[in-house]
Structure formats: structure tokens, C-alpha cells
XYZ file of C-alpha atoms in Angstrom:
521
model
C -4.239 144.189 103.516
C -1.983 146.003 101.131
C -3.469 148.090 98.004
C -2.462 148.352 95.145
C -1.892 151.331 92.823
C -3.770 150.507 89.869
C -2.836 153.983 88.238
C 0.992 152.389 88.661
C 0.337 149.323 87.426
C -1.507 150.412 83.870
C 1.313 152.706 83.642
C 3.627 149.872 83.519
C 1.534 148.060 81.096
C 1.280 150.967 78.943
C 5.267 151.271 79.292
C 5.549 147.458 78.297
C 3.458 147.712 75.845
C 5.119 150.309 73.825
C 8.568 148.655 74.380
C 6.711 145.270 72.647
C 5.423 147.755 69.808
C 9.090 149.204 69.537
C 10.688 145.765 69.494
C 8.279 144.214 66.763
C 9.041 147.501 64.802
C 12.717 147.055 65.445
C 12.651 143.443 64.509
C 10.460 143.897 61.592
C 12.653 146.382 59.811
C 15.476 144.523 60.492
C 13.640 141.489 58.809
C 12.574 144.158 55.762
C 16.148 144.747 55.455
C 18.070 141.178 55.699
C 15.256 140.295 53.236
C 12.595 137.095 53.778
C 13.459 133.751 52.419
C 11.516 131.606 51.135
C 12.200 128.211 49.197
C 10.635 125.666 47.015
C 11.438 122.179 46.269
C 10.674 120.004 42.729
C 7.980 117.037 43.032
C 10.984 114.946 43.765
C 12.819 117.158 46.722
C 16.375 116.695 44.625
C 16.097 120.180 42.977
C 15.709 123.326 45.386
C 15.436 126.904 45.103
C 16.205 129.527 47.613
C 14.479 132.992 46.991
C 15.342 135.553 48.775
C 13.503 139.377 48.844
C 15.080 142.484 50.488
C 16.558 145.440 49.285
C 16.703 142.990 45.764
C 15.603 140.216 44.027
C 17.759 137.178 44.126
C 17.174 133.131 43.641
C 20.001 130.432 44.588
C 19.745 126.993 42.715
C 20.910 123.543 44.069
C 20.629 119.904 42.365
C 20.866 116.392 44.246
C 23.250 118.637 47.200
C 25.540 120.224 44.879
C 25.413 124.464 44.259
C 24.062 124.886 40.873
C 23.535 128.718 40.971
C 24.714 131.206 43.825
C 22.539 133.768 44.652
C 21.613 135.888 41.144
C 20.012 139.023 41.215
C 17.235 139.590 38.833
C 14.780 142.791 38.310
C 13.330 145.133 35.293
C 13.849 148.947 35.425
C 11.252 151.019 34.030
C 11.410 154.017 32.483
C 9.654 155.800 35.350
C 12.215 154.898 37.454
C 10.576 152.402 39.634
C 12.348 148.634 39.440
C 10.428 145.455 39.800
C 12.828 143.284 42.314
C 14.236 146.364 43.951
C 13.547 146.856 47.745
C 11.068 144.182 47.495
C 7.879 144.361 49.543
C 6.058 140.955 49.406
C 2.371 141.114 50.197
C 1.366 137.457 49.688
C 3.565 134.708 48.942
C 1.439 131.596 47.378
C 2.308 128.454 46.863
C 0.927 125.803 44.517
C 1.485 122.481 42.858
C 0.691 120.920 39.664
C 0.452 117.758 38.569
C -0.897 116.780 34.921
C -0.329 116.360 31.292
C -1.097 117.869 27.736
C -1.282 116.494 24.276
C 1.365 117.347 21.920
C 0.262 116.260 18.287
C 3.163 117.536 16.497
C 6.160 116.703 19.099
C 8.260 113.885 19.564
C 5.755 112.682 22.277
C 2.180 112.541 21.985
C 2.158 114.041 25.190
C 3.842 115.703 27.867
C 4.363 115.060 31.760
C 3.563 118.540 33.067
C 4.968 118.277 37.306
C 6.334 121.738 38.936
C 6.176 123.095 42.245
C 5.304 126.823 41.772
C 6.145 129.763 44.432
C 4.555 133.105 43.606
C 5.330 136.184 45.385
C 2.931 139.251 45.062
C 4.725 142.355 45.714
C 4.084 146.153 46.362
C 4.460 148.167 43.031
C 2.129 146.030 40.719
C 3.920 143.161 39.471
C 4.491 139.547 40.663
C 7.250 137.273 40.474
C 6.818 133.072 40.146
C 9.292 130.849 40.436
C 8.582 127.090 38.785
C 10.649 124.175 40.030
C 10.343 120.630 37.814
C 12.623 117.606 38.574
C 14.865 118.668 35.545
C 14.975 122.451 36.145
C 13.889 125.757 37.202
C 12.849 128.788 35.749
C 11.159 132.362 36.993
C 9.246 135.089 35.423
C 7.998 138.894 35.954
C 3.669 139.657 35.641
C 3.079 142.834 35.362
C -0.597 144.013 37.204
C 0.176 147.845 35.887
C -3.341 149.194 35.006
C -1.431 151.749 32.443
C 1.184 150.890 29.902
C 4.519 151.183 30.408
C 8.397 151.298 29.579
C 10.737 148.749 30.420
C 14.472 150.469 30.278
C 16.442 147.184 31.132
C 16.148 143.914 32.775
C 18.949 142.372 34.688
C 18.937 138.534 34.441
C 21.590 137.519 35.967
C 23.270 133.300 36.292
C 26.025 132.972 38.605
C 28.068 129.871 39.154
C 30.119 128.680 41.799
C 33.458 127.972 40.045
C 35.211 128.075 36.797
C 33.369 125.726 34.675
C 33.278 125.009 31.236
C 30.831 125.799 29.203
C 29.766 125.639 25.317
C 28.951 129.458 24.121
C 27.109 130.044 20.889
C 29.019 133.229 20.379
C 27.369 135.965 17.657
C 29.786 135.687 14.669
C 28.389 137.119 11.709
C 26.328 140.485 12.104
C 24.414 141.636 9.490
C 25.387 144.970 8.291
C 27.455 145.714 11.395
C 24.022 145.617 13.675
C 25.658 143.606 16.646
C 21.898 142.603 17.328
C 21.311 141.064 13.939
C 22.255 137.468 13.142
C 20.941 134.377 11.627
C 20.923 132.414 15.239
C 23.389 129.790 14.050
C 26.451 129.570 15.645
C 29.234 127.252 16.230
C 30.614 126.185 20.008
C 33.373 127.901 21.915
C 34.548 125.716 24.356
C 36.131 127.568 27.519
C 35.958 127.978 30.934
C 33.016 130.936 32.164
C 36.305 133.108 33.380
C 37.900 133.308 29.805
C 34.305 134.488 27.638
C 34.966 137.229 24.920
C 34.155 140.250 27.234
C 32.605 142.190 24.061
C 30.391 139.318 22.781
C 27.290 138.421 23.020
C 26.517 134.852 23.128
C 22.419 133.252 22.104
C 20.887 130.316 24.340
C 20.843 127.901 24.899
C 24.088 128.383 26.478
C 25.741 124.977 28.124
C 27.430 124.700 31.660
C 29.245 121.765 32.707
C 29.356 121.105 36.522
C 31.527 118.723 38.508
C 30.355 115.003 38.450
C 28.960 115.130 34.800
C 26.001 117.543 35.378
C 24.849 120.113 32.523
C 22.970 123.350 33.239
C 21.838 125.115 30.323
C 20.588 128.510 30.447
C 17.587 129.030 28.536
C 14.650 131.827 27.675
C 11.646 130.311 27.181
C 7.669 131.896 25.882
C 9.461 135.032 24.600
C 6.216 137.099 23.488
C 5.715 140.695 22.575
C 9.119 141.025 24.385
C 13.227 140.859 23.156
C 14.922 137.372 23.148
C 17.865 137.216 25.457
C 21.121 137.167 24.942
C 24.293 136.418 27.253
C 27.244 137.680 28.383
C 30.088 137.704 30.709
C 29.217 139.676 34.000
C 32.395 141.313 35.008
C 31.368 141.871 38.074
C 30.645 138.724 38.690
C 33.865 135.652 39.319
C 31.913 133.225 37.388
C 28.494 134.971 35.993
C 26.724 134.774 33.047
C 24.362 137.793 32.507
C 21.167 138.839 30.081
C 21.239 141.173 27.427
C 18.762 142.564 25.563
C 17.967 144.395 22.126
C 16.816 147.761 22.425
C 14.127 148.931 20.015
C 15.361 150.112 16.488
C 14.215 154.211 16.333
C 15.802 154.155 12.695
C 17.298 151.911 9.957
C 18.091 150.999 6.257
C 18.126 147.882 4.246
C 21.264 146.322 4.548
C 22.708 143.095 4.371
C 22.481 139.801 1.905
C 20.828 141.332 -1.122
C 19.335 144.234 1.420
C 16.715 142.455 3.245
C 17.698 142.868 6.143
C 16.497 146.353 8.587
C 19.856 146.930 10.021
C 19.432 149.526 12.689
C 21.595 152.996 12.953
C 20.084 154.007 16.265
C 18.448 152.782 18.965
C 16.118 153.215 21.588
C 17.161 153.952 25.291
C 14.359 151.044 26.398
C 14.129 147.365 25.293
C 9.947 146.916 25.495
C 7.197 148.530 25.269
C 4.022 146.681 27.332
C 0.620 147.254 27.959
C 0.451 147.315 31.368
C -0.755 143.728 31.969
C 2.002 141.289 30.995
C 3.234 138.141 31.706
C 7.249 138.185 30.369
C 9.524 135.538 29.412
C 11.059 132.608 31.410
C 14.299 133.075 32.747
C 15.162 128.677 33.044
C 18.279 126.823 33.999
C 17.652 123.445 32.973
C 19.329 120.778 34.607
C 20.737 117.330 33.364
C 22.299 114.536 34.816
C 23.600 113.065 31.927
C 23.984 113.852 28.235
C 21.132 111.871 27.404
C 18.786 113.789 29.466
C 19.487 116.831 27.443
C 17.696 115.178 24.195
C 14.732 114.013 26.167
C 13.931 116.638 27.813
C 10.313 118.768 27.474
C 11.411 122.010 28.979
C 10.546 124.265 25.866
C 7.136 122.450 25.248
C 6.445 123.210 29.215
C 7.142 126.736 29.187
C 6.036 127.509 25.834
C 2.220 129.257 25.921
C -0.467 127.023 24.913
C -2.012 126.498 21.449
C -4.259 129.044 20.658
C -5.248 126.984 17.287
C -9.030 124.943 17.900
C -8.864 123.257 14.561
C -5.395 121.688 14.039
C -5.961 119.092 11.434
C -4.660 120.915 8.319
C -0.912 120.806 9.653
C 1.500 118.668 8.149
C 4.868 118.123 8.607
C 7.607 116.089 6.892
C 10.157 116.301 4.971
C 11.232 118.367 1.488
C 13.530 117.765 -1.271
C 15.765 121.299 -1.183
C 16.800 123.561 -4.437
C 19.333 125.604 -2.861
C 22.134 123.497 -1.810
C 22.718 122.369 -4.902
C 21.791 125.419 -7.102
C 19.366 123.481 -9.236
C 21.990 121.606 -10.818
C 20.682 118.238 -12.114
C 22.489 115.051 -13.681
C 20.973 112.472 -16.661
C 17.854 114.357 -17.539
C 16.567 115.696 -21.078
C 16.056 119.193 -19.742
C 18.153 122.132 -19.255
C 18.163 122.183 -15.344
C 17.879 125.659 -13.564
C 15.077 127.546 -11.815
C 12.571 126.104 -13.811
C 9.403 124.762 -14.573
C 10.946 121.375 -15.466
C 13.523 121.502 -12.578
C 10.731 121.777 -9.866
C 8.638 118.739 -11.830
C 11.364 116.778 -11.499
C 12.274 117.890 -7.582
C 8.309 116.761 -7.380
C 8.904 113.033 -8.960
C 12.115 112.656 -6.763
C 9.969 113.606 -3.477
C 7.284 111.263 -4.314
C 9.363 108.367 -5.356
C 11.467 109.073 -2.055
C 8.677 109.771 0.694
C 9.202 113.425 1.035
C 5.709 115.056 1.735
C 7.399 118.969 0.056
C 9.496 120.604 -2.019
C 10.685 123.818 -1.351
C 11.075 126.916 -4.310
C 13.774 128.702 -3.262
C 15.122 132.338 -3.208
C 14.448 133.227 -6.987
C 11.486 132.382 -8.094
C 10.697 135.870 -6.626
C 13.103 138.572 -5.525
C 12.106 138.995 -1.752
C 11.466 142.722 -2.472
C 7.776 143.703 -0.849
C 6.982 145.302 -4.337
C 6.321 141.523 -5.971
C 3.867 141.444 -3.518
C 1.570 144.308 -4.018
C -1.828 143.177 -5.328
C -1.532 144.370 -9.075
C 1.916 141.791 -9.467
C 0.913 138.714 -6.856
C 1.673 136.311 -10.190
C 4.710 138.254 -11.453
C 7.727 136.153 -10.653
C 10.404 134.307 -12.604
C 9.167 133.891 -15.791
C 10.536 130.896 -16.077
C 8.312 129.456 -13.170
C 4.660 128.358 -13.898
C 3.759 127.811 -10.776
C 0.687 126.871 -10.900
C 1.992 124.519 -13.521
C 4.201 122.865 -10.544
C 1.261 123.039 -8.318
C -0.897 120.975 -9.829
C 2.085 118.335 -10.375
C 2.488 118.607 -6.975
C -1.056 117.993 -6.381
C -1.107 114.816 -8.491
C 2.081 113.594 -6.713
C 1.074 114.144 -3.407
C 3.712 116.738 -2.854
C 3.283 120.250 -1.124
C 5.004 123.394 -2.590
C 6.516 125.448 -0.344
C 7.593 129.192 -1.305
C 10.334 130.919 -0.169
C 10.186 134.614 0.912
C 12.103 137.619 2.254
C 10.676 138.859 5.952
C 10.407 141.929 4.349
C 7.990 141.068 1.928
C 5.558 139.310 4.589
C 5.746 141.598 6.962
C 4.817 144.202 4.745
C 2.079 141.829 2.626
C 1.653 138.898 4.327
C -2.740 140.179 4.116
C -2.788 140.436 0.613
C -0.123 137.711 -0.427
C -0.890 134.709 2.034
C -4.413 134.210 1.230
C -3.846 134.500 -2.560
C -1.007 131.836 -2.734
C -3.039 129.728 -0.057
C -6.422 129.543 -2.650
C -3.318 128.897 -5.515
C -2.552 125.780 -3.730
C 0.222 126.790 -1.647
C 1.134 125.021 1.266
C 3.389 127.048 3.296
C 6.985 129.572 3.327
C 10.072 129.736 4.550
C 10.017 133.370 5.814
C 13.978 134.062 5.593
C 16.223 137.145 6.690
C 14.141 137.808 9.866
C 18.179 137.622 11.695
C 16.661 139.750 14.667
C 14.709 138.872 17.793
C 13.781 142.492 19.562
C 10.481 143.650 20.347
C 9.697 145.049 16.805
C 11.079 141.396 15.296
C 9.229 139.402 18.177
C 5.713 140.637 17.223
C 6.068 140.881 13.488
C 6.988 137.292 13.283
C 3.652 136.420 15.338
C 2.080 138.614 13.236
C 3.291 136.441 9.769
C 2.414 133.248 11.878
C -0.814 134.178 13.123
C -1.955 135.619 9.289
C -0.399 132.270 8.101
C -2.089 129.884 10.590
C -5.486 131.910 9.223
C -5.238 131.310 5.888
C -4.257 127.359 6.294
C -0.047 127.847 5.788
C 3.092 126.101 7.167
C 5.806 128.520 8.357
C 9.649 127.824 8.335
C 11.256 130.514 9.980
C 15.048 131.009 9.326
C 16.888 133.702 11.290
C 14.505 133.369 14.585
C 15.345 131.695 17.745
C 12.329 129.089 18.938
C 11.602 130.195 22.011
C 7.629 129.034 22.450
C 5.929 130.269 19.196
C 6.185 126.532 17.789
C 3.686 125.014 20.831
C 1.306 128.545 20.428
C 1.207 128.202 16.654
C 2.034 124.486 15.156
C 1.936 125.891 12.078
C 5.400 126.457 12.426
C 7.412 123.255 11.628
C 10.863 124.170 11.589
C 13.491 126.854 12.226
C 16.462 126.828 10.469
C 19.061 127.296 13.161
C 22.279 125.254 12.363
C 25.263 125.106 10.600
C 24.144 122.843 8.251
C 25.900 120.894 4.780
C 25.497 125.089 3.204
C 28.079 125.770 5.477
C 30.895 123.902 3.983
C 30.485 126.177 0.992
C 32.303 128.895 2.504
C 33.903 127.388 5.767
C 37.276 128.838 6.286
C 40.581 126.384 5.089
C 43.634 125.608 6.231
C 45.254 124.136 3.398
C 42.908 121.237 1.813
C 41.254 121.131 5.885
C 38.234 122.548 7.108
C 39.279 124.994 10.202
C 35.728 124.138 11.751
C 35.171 120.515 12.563
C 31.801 119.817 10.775
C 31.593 116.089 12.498
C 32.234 117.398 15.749
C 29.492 120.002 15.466
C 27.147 117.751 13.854
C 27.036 115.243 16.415
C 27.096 117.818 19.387
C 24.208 120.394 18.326
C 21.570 117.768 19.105
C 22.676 117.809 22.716
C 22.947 121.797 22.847
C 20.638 123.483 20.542
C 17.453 121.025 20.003
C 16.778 121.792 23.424
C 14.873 124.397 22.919
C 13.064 123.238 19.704
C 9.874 121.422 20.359
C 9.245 120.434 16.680
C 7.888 117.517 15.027
């Protein structure tokens, strides 16, 4: 009978159990540091995305087998110095699937198909990251879980391709007063290949891609709130990569610009947002098209876009207006002197209800756009050739709605005391114009005008403003004036008795490259 040494053998267990410990510890920072994978599929399993989280953040894209994006970093530095995306420690990775729809009263669609595939990954340092996946794209986002406020510094969004492809870029081509972050958001299309961008440009989305085999992938930014739009440009250290860019926040500035109504910054801020602490920040979307035609029909914007926050939506109108401004007033056959005028605006009134039109818009000069013709003592003091109330009540008889012009200046600084007094004149909405910015300062002072005007009853047109979700939050907003439309070929540079721009050319490819992220009536 042989005995055993049971002090030798728990020894040995002891010993084997601390090699096990050492060898999960071995193989677990060794995961840590190759970074987990993880990947989610659209409803229909032909678009995929591969996430992977180590010592950064990066996603890879493919569509129906072919490499859409390669692996693209993304993260946001803070001012603190900590960076959401960097050395990523996922607690709890979730994954979830929706299937539904929504009503869309004032879309092109009465409602909207609403299927993603969502992957959310809850990491160490307060913030989470979710990735959605539809059968016509893919987008991500940052949420912040920061009990404090904080700083973001900069945000690297980054959109790498796998070759040389051409792409349309909505280059910036006009600053206003030498700001290189203030423009209109109109631009014509460069076409060239991703290798050959303007390295000291900045480019707006959406910004086109065209892959092999007829595919499009535009690059989007989608429910931009309380946060900077996002611009583009060519990442040099990147083959083929696109990158984001971002407007800091303006520290100090003068009126500059058309007639001065625009804040033109002279210095900036070393951050690009300021949160408060709980956020949810923009979409970062590719959207994906396998033909030209999918590019009209698609719902991407009205998907991402936040929800309406407005219970009572009946008031809300759109259609159509008969325009002063292209024109300059100038009428033909009548018994009047035409001009900015009492008469004029009568007669713009008869034309839109013998034609259909449910407004007419009073253009830049029935008031000056200066925030001083808005202070309470002169809310009536405008062109004295202008009754408006006069051209109200026509209006009112007609069935036509007057719509005001105004400076962003003016409402920004006003909008309390100015929008409910024109909305109890009869009033049914302005084009807010010169906002030509979209930082954080621009981002919530237009939602500021927009909420004040949803209050009092008002229509907003915004021109100079990117629509990047505030049309689905607030309806009120109709339209943004974001083309190079007929105005254009008032100053459009020559070559001889020829246009150098190709007005037919542009008008017939915008629908397929810009609409896409309008979700207007």
C-alpha cells in the first residue's frame, strides 16, 4: 500500500494554480492590448461593421463583400487630458435591434421605415460609444455619462478608403470676412480623385465617394445639437482618408461681412464644445447607395435626426412663395411705380394667389437687419414705404402668408421681444439670413431662434445653416437655403459670353448630393 504525500500534492496544485492565474493574466493583457472585436450586421446581413477597441477606437465598413471603409480611428480629447476612444476599456458591450416606424407629417413620406441593428459599448472613463447599422448605411456616436461638465479640445473623426476614388467635394469658397469657418453652406462640386483634395481646404457634407461597381458612400453628420457641424478634409496621413474638422469657439469678433452682419471671428478658442456633462453628440454616418437613385430616396437624415419635441403641430404650413429679391422688385404692365413697396407686395400677393403659392416673402429692406429696428420702442419702424400691416391684411384676404426677412443678428439678439409682436401682427414666419456659421455658439443660437419661433406660432427659413436634424426636432423649419440657385448667375464668373460654372450640370446633380441630408417637405 503506497501513501501518498498530500503536503506534495497541494503543493503542486497550488503551483498549477498560480501558473493558470499567470497565464489568464498573460493572455488577458495580451487581449487588452491587440484590442477586442466585435461586429454588427444590418437587418439584411449585406452591410457589416467591424469595431475594434484597444489602445484606440476604430470601426471598418463593408457593403454586399466589397471594403467600404478600412479601419478609421475615431475619439474626443478633453481638455483634462483624458480621450474618449483612447486605450479603450469596455465594461459591457450590448446589443439590440429595432424594428418600427414613425410618422413624418411634413416629409416626402408620411412615414418612415425605422430598421438598425445597434452595438453599444460601455467603457471605463464615463462615456459610451453606439454604433447603428441600417441596410443603407452606418453611423456611430459618443454619450457622455460625466456627472460634471466638461471641455472637449478636439474630436478626431476619421473616413478612410481603400483606393483612389473619386469623389464630389463641396469645397468652402467664399469666407466671410476672411473667417475660414464662416460661409453660406452652398458650394459647387469638385470632381477629383480623394489623393488630389486641396490640402488647405475644408470641404462641408455631405461629401460623395464613388466606389468600384457604381456604389456611392456619402459621408454625412447627422443630429448636430449644442455641438459644431463637421467639416472635412484631406488626412495626410492617411493614402486615401477623409478626416473631421471642427470650429473652435469664437473668444472675440466684429461685424464683418455683406452689409456687416456677419460675427466674423479674430480669435479663437483652443476647444471646439463646451457640454454639460451628460451628452449625447452627433452622428458620424457613411451612407451607402447602390445606385444613384437610392441617394434621393433615402431617409437617413429623418432617422438620425432627434425626435419632434412639438405636441401640437397643426399650425405648420409649408408651400411655396412668390420671391422679391431675384428680381429686385422690378415689375412689367402695371399702373404703379414698382419698388419696395406697398403696391409691389399687393401685387406679389395677387400673383401668389392666382398661381397657388401659399407666401410671399419681404425681402432684405423692408428693415435693415441691424438689432436696433428691433428694440421695443421701434418694432413698427421700417421702410416707410411698407405698410405692412396694409399687405397683411391683403394677404389675409388672399389666402397668402407674409413672410419677413431678417438678419441673424437681429433675432438672436430680439427674437423675445420681436417674434411675438410680428406673430399677433399677422406674421407668418422669417427667413433668418447671414447665420454663415455652424460652431457651438451658432449651433445653439439658431435653436434658440427656432425654439422662440415654434412658441410664438412662426415658420423659419434658415439661410447660411447646414440641416443637420433641427428640421425633424422643430418642423417649423421648412427650408434652408443651401444651393447655388438662379441668384447665382448674377455674378458667376465669364469666359467670354460663357458661364465658367456649368449651371445645368449643377442643377441636375445637387438633388443626388446635397438633398440628402434635407428632410423637408
Amino acid at each position: 500500500m503506497k501513501i501518498i504525500n498530500f503536503v506534495t500534492v497541494t503543493s503542486k496544485f497550488k503551483y498549477m494554480r498560480l501558473m493558470i492565474a499567470v497565464a489568464t493574466l498573460v493572455l488577458s493583457v495580451a487581449t487588452v492590448s491587440a484590442g477586442r472585436t466585435y461586429n454588427v450586421a444590418s437587418p439584411d446581413g449585406k452591410i457589416n461593421v467591424t469595431v475594434n477597441a484597444g489602445k484606440e477606437l476604430c470601426w471598418s465598413v463593408d457593403a454586399d463583400g466589397v471594403r467600404v471603409l478600412v479601419p478609421s480611428a475615431m475619439s474626443m480629447t478633453l481638455a483634462d487630458g483624458d480621450v474618449f476612444g483612447a486605450d479603450v476599456k469596455v465594461r459591457k458591450a450590448k446589443e439590440n435591434s429595432v424594428r418600427d416606424t414613425f410618422k413624418t407629417p411634413f416629409y416626402k413620406k408620411s412615414e418612415v421605415r425605422n430598421d438598425y441593428n445597434q452595438l453599444t459599448l460601455t467603457c471605463a472613463g464615463g462615456y459610451e460609444v453606439q454604433f447603428r447599422v441600417y441596410d443603407d448605411g452606418a453611423a456611430y456616436r459618443f454619450i457622455s455619462d460625466r456627472k460634471k461638465g466638461f471641455t472637449v479640445k478636439d474630436e478626431l473623426a476619421e473616413f478612410n478608403f481603400t483606393s483612389d476614388h473619386d469623389a464630389f467635394i463641396p469645397y468652402i469658397n467664399d469666407n466671410r470676412g476672411g473667417d475660414k469657418y464662416s460661409y453660406s453652406f452652398e458650394s459647387y462640386y469638385d470632381k477629383q480623385p480623394i489623393s488630389r483634395m486641396y490640402a488647405d481646404s475644408l470641404a462641408i457634407t455631405p461629401l460623395l465617394v464613388s466606389l468600384d461597381g457604381g456604389m456611392r458612400v456619402a459621408v454625412m453628420d447627422n443630429a448636430v445639437d449644442d455641438y459644431p457641424g463637421m467639416f472635412l478634409v484631406k488626412d495626410n496621413g492617411k493614402p486615401y482618408g477623409l478626416k473631421g474638422y471642427f470650429a473652435p469657439e469664437i473668444t472675440d469678433g466684429h461685424w464683418g461681412g455683406h452689409m456687416k452682419l456677419n460675427y466674423i471671428s479674430d480669435t479663437r478658442a483652443d476647444h471646439i464644445a463646451k457640454t454639460g456633462g451628460k451628452q449625447t453628440f452627433p452622428w458620424r454616418t457613411v451612407l451607402i447607395a447602390r445606385s444613384d437613385m437610392d441617394l434621393l430616396d433615402n431617409d437617413m437624415a429623418q432617422r438620425l435626426a432627434p425626435e419632434c419635441v412639438i405636441e401640437d403641430t397643426s399650425w405648420i404650413r409649408p408651400g411655396k412663395v412668390a420671391w422679391d429679391w431675384w428680381n429686385t422688385t422690378n415689375l412689367s404692365g402695371v399702373d404703379f411705380k414698382a419698388g419696395m413697396n406697398t403696391d409691389t407686395y399687393k401685387y406679389f400677393i395677387d400673383f401668389a394667389a392666382a398661381n397657388g403659392l401659399e407666401y410671399i416673402i419681404i425681402d432684405c429692406g423692408w428693415s435693415s437687419g441691424k438689432a436696433d429696428d428691433w428694440k421695443e420702442e421701434s418694432l413698427m419702424i421700417c421702410n416707410p414705404d411698407i405698410d405692412l400691416p396694409a399687405i397683411i391684411a391683403h394677404g389675409r384676404e388672399k389666402g397668402v402668408g407674409v413672410i419677413l426677412w431678417a438678419s441673424w443678428a437681429a433675432c438672436d439678439a430680439e427674437k423675445s421681444i420681436a417674434f411675438p409682436h410680428y406673430a399677433a401682427m399677422g406674421v407668418k414666419g422669417f427667413k433668418v439670413d447671414f447665420l454663415d456659421r455652424d460652431d457651438q455658439q451658432m449651433i445653439r443660437s439658431m435653436e434658440e431662434i427656432v425654439k422662440c419661433a415654434a412658441d410664438n406660432h412662426l415658420l423659419i427659413d434658415l439661410h447660411g445653416m447646414r440641416p443637420t436634424g433641427i428640421q425633424r426636432k422643430y418642423p417649423n423649419v421648412v427650408n434652408f437655403e443651401g444651393v447655388k440657385g438662379l441668384e447665382n448667375c448674377k455674378w458667376a464668373a465669364m469666359d467670354g459670353e460663357r458661364s465658367v460654372t456649368d449651371f445645368c450640370e449643377y442643377d441636375v446633380t445637387i438633388p443626388y448630393l446635397s438633398l440628402i441630408h434635407i428632410s423637408e417637405p
